[in-house]
PDB file of C-alpha atoms in Angstrom:
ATOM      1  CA  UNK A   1      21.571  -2.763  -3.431  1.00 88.00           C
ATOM      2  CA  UNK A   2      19.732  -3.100  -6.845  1.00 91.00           C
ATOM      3  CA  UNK A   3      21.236  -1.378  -9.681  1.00 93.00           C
ATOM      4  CA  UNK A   4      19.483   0.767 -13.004  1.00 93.00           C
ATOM      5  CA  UNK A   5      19.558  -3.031 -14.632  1.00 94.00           C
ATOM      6  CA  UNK A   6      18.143  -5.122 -12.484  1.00 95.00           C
ATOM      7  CA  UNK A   7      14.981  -6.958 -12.317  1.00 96.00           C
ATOM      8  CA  UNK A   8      13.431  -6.752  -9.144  1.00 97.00           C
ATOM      9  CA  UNK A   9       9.780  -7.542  -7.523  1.00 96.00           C
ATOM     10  CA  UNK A  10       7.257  -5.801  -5.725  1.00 96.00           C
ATOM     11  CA  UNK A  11       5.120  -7.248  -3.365  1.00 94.00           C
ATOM     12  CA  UNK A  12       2.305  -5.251  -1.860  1.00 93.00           C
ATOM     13  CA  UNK A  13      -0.493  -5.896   0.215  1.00 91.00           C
ATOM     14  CA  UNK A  14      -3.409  -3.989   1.922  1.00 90.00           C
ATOM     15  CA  UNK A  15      -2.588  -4.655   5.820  1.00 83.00           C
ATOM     16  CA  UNK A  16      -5.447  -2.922   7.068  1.00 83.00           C
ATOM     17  CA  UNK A  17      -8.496  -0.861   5.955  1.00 84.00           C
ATOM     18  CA  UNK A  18     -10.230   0.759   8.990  1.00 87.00           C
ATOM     19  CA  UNK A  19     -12.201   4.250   9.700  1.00 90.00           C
ATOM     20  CA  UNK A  20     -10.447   6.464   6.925  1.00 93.00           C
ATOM     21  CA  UNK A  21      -7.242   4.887   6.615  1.00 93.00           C
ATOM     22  CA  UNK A  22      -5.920   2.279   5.328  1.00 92.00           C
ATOM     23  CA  UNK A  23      -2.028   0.910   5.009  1.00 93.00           C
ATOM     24  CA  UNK A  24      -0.011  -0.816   2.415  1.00 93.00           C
ATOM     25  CA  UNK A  25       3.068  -3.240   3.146  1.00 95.00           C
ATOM     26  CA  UNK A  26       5.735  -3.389   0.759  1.00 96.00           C
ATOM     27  CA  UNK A  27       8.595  -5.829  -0.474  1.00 97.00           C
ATOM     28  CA  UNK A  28      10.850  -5.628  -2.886  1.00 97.00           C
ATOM     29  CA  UNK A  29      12.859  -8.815  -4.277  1.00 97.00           C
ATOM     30  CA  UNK A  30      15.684  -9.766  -6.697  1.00 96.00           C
ATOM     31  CA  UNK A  31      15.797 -13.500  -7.043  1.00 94.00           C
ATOM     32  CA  UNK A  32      14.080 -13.842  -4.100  1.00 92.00           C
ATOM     33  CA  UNK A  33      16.297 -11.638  -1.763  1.00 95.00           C
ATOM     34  CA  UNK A  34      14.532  -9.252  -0.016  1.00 97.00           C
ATOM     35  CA  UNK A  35      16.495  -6.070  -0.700  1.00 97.00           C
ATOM     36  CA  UNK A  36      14.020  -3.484   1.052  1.00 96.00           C
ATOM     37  CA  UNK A  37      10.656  -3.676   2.422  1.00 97.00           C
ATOM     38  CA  UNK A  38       8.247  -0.297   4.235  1.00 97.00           C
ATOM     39  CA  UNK A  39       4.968   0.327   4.458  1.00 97.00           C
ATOM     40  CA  UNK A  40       2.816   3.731   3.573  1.00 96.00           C
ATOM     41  CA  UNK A  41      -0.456   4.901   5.906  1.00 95.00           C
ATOM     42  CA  UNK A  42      -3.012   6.351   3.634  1.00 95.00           C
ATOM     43  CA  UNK A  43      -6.083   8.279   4.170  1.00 94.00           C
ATOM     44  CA  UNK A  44      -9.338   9.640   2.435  1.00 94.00           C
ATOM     45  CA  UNK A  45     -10.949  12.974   2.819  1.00 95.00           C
ATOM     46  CA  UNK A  46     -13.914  14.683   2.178  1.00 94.00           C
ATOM     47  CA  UNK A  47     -13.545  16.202  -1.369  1.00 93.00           C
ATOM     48  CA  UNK A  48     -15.010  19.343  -0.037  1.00 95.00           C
ATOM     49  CA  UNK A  49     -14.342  19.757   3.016  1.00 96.00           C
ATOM     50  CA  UNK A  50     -11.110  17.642   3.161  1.00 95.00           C
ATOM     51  CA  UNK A  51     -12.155  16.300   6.778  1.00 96.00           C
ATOM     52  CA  UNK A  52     -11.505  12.657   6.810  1.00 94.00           C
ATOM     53  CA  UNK A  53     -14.067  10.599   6.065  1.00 94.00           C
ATOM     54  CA  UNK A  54     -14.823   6.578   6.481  1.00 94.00           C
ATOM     55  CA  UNK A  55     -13.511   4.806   3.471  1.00 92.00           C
ATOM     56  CA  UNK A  56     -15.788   3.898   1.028  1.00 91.00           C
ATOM     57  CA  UNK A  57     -17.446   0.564   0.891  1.00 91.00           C
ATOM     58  CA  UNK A  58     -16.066  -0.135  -2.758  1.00 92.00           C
ATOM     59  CA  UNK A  59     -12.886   0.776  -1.726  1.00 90.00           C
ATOM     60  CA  UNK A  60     -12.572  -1.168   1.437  1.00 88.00           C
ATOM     61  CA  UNK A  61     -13.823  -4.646  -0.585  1.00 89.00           C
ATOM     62  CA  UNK A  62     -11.275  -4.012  -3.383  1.00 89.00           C
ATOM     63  CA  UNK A  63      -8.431  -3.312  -1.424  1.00 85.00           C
ATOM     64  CA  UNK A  64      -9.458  -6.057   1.171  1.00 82.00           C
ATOM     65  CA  UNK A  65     -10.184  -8.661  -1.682  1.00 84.00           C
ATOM     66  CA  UNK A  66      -6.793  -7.490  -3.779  1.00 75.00           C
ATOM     67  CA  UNK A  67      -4.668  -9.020  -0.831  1.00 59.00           C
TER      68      UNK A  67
END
């Protein structure tokens, strides 16, 4: 476990960027120990209508060229 104290690390990636979603991996670290790592699916929507949409163009690059 990590504790209030400790000094851990984050590692996160884009693992994919298709259509409208788009996923993140995660690992965290203390002194190079993996101590938990998950992922999260995101999604975009339509502002208005809040129908997914494609992910933007700008989006897609930075979170592509980020990993």
């Amino acid at each position: 476990p990590a504790f209030f104290d400790d000094r851990v690390q984050v590692h996160t990636r884009c693992h994919s960027a298709r259509g409208a979603r788009f996923r993140f991996d995660y690992v965290v670290a203390r002194d190079d120990v993996v101590l938990a790592d998950g992922w999260t699916l995101h999604g975009t929507v339509d502002a208005r209508s809040l129908r997914p949409t494609r992910t933007p163009e700008w989006l897609t690059a930075a979170l592509t060229s980020a990993s």
